[in-house]
XYZ file of N, CA and C in Angstrom:
231
model
N -62.546 -0.829 74.049
C -63.531 0.198 73.840
C -63.615 0.496 72.338
N -64.813 0.687 71.863
C -65.016 1.020 70.456
C -64.634 2.484 70.238
N -63.728 2.718 69.305
C -63.301 4.070 68.949
C -64.118 4.575 67.759
N -64.210 3.766 66.723
C -64.941 4.132 65.515
C -66.268 3.362 65.497
N -67.344 4.078 65.778
C -68.665 3.450 65.818
C -69.117 3.051 64.420
N -68.811 3.874 63.431
C -69.244 3.604 62.059
C -68.685 2.275 61.532
N -67.422 2.006 61.829
C -66.753 0.796 61.322
C -66.542 -0.272 62.392
N -66.981 0.023 63.641
C -66.821 -0.897 64.769
C -65.359 -1.290 64.968
N -64.503 -0.282 65.083
C -63.075 -0.492 65.290
C -62.757 -0.169 66.744
N -62.102 -1.111 67.427
C -61.775 -0.914 68.841
C -60.390 -0.299 69.019
N -60.147 0.211 70.218
C -58.834 0.750 70.536
C -57.775 -0.343 70.509
N -58.147 -1.551 70.853
C -57.202 -2.678 70.820
C -56.746 -2.988 69.400
N -57.677 -2.915 68.469
C -57.340 -3.188 67.073
C -56.415 -2.102 66.515
N -56.717 -0.851 66.840
C -55.859 0.256 66.416
C -54.483 0.117 67.047
N -54.444 -0.194 68.349
C -53.175 -0.344 69.069
C -52.342 -1.484 68.497
N -52.982 -2.570 68.136
C -52.250 -3.713 67.555
C -51.546 -3.314 66.263
N -52.223 -2.569 65.427
C -51.626 -2.110 64.174
C -50.521 -1.090 64.425
N -50.737 -0.203 65.399
C -49.726 0.809 65.721
C -48.464 0.159 66.284
N -48.621 -0.850 67.114
C -47.460 -1.559 67.677
C -46.709 -2.347 66.609
N -47.383 -2.644 65.529
C -46.729 -3.335 64.416
C -45.932 -2.364 63.551
N -45.994 -1.067 63.904
C -45.201 -0.090 63.183
C -45.964 0.753 62.177
N -47.277 0.605 62.147
C -48.076 1.373 61.202
C -48.398 2.745 61.762
N -48.405 3.754 60.903
C -48.815 5.099 61.281
C -50.308 5.270 61.114
N -50.815 6.442 61.491
C -52.263 6.668 61.423
C -52.798 6.515 60.004
N -52.107 7.082 59.030
C -52.590 7.009 57.644
C -52.681 5.567 57.163
N -51.709 4.747 57.516
C -51.731 3.331 57.119
C -52.862 2.591 57.819
N -53.056 2.894 59.107
C -54.143 2.261 59.862
C -55.489 2.697 59.307
N -55.605 3.963 58.960
C -56.845 4.464 58.382
C -57.158 3.739 57.070
N -56.158 3.542 56.249
C -56.360 2.838 54.979
C -56.719 1.368 55.211
N -56.028 0.740 56.145
C -56.221 -0.686 56.417
C -57.573 -0.978 57.079
N -57.936 -0.210 58.098
C -59.131 -0.504 58.881
C -60.350 0.331 58.484
N -60.121 1.477 57.873
C -61.224 2.361 57.516
C -61.647 3.274 58.656
N -60.829 3.363 59.697
C -61.154 4.222 60.830
C -61.132 5.688 60.388
N -62.088 6.466 60.878
C -62.206 7.896 60.586
C -62.402 8.188 59.095
N -63.118 7.313 58.404
C -63.373 7.549 56.978
C -64.838 7.852 56.683
N -65.698 7.748 57.691
C -67.106 8.062 57.431
C -67.480 9.379 58.089
N -67.878 9.383 59.334
C -68.314 10.638 59.960
C -67.126 11.462 60.460
N -66.005 10.822 60.773
C -64.790 11.521 61.180
C -64.705 11.905 62.640
N -65.720 11.631 63.431
C -65.713 12.011 64.840
C -64.672 11.246 65.659
N -64.239 10.113 65.208
C -63.299 9.289 65.968
C -61.848 9.611 65.659
N -61.581 10.467 64.709
C -60.208 10.695 64.270
C -59.286 11.122 65.408
N -59.723 12.041 66.244
C -58.889 12.505 67.356
C -58.557 11.386 68.321
N -59.544 10.576 68.668
C -59.321 9.459 69.590
C -58.427 8.397 68.960
N -58.636 8.123 67.687
C -57.812 7.133 66.994
C -56.357 7.596 66.917
N -56.160 8.880 66.617
C -54.804 9.427 66.579
C -54.144 9.367 67.957
N -54.915 9.586 69.010
C -54.377 9.486 70.371
C -53.901 8.073 70.675
N -54.682 7.081 70.286
C -54.291 5.684 70.512
C -53.003 5.374 69.757
N -52.918 5.808 68.511
C -51.705 5.571 67.707
C -50.512 6.255 68.352
N -50.678 7.482 68.809
C -49.576 8.219 69.432
C -49.124 7.550 70.716
N -50.044 7.073 71.517
C -49.688 6.407 72.765
C -48.940 5.109 72.497
N -49.383 4.366 71.518
C -48.731 3.092 71.205
C -47.370 3.314 70.557
N -47.243 4.331 69.743
C -45.968 4.638 69.109
C -44.952 5.086 70.146
N -45.400 5.813 71.172
C -44.500 6.280 72.223
C -44.055 5.142 73.123
N -44.911 4.141 73.329
C -44.551 3.033 74.214
C -43.773 1.947 73.491
N -43.805 1.959 72.181
C -43.116 0.928 71.402
C -42.387 1.567 70.224
N -41.397 2.441 70.482
C -40.741 3.143 69.382
C -39.840 2.264 68.534
N -39.505 1.077 68.994
C -38.579 0.234 68.237
C -39.269 -0.597 67.161
N -40.592 -0.551 67.069
C -41.300 -1.357 66.073
C -40.879 -0.990 64.662
N -40.764 0.301 64.366
C -40.362 0.720 63.029
C -38.913 0.348 62.749
N -38.059 0.414 63.747
C -36.652 0.071 63.573
C -36.514 -1.420 63.280
N -37.271 -2.238 63.995
C -37.213 -3.671 63.767
C -37.706 -4.006 62.363
N -38.758 -3.350 61.917
C -39.288 -3.579 60.577
C -38.261 -3.183 59.524
N -37.610 -2.050 59.724
C -36.592 -1.602 58.774
C -35.421 -2.569 58.724
N -35.053 -3.149 59.850
C -33.953 -4.108 59.881
C -34.322 -5.363 59.085
N -35.571 -5.801 59.206
C -36.020 -6.969 58.442
C -36.006 -6.688 56.946
N -36.414 -5.486 56.548
C -36.430 -5.132 55.129
C -35.020 -5.040 54.550
N -34.082 -4.562 55.345
C -32.713 -4.389 54.864
C -32.055 -5.729 54.542
N -32.547 -6.806 55.130
C -31.959 -8.116 54.884
C -32.596 -8.831 53.699
N -33.597 -8.220 53.121
C -34.286 -8.836 51.986
C -33.418 -8.877 50.740
N -33.787 -9.674 49.744
C -32.978 -9.840 48.544
C -32.830 -8.574 47.703
N -33.804 -7.666 47.777
C -33.717 -6.467 46.943
C -32.592 -5.530 47.382
N -32.121 -5.650 48.604
C -31.047 -4.809 49.108
C -29.681 -5.396 48.770
N -29.657 -6.632 48.350
C -28.384 -7.305 48.091
C -28.120 -7.491 46.608
N -28.689 -6.658 45.790
C -28.505 -6.769 44.339
C -27.118 -6.247 43.986
N -26.359 -7.044 43.247
C -25.023 -6.646 42.838
C -25.006 -6.396 41.330
N -24.263 -5.402 40.920
C -24.153 -5.095 39.496
C -23.355 -6.184 38.796
N -23.806 -6.590 37.647
C -23.127 -7.670 36.927
C -22.039 -7.140 36.020
C-alpha cells in the first residue's frame, strides 16, 4: 500500500528499511517520506514502530558488525 503519495513510497519499502535497523528520521532522510505535505507521517511512523517491535534485534546485529570493524581495534603505538 502506498503510504506517501507525494513520493510514492510504499509500506513495504518503509518496512524494509525499518527491519534493516533504521529509525524514522533515517528513513525520512533516505526515502523522503513525510517531507512534502506531511499527511503520511503518522502512518509512516506506525509502520516503523510495528517493524521495530517485530524485529528488535536488527539494531543489535548492526552494532555487533560495527564493533568488529578496524576502527574499534586501533591500538596505541
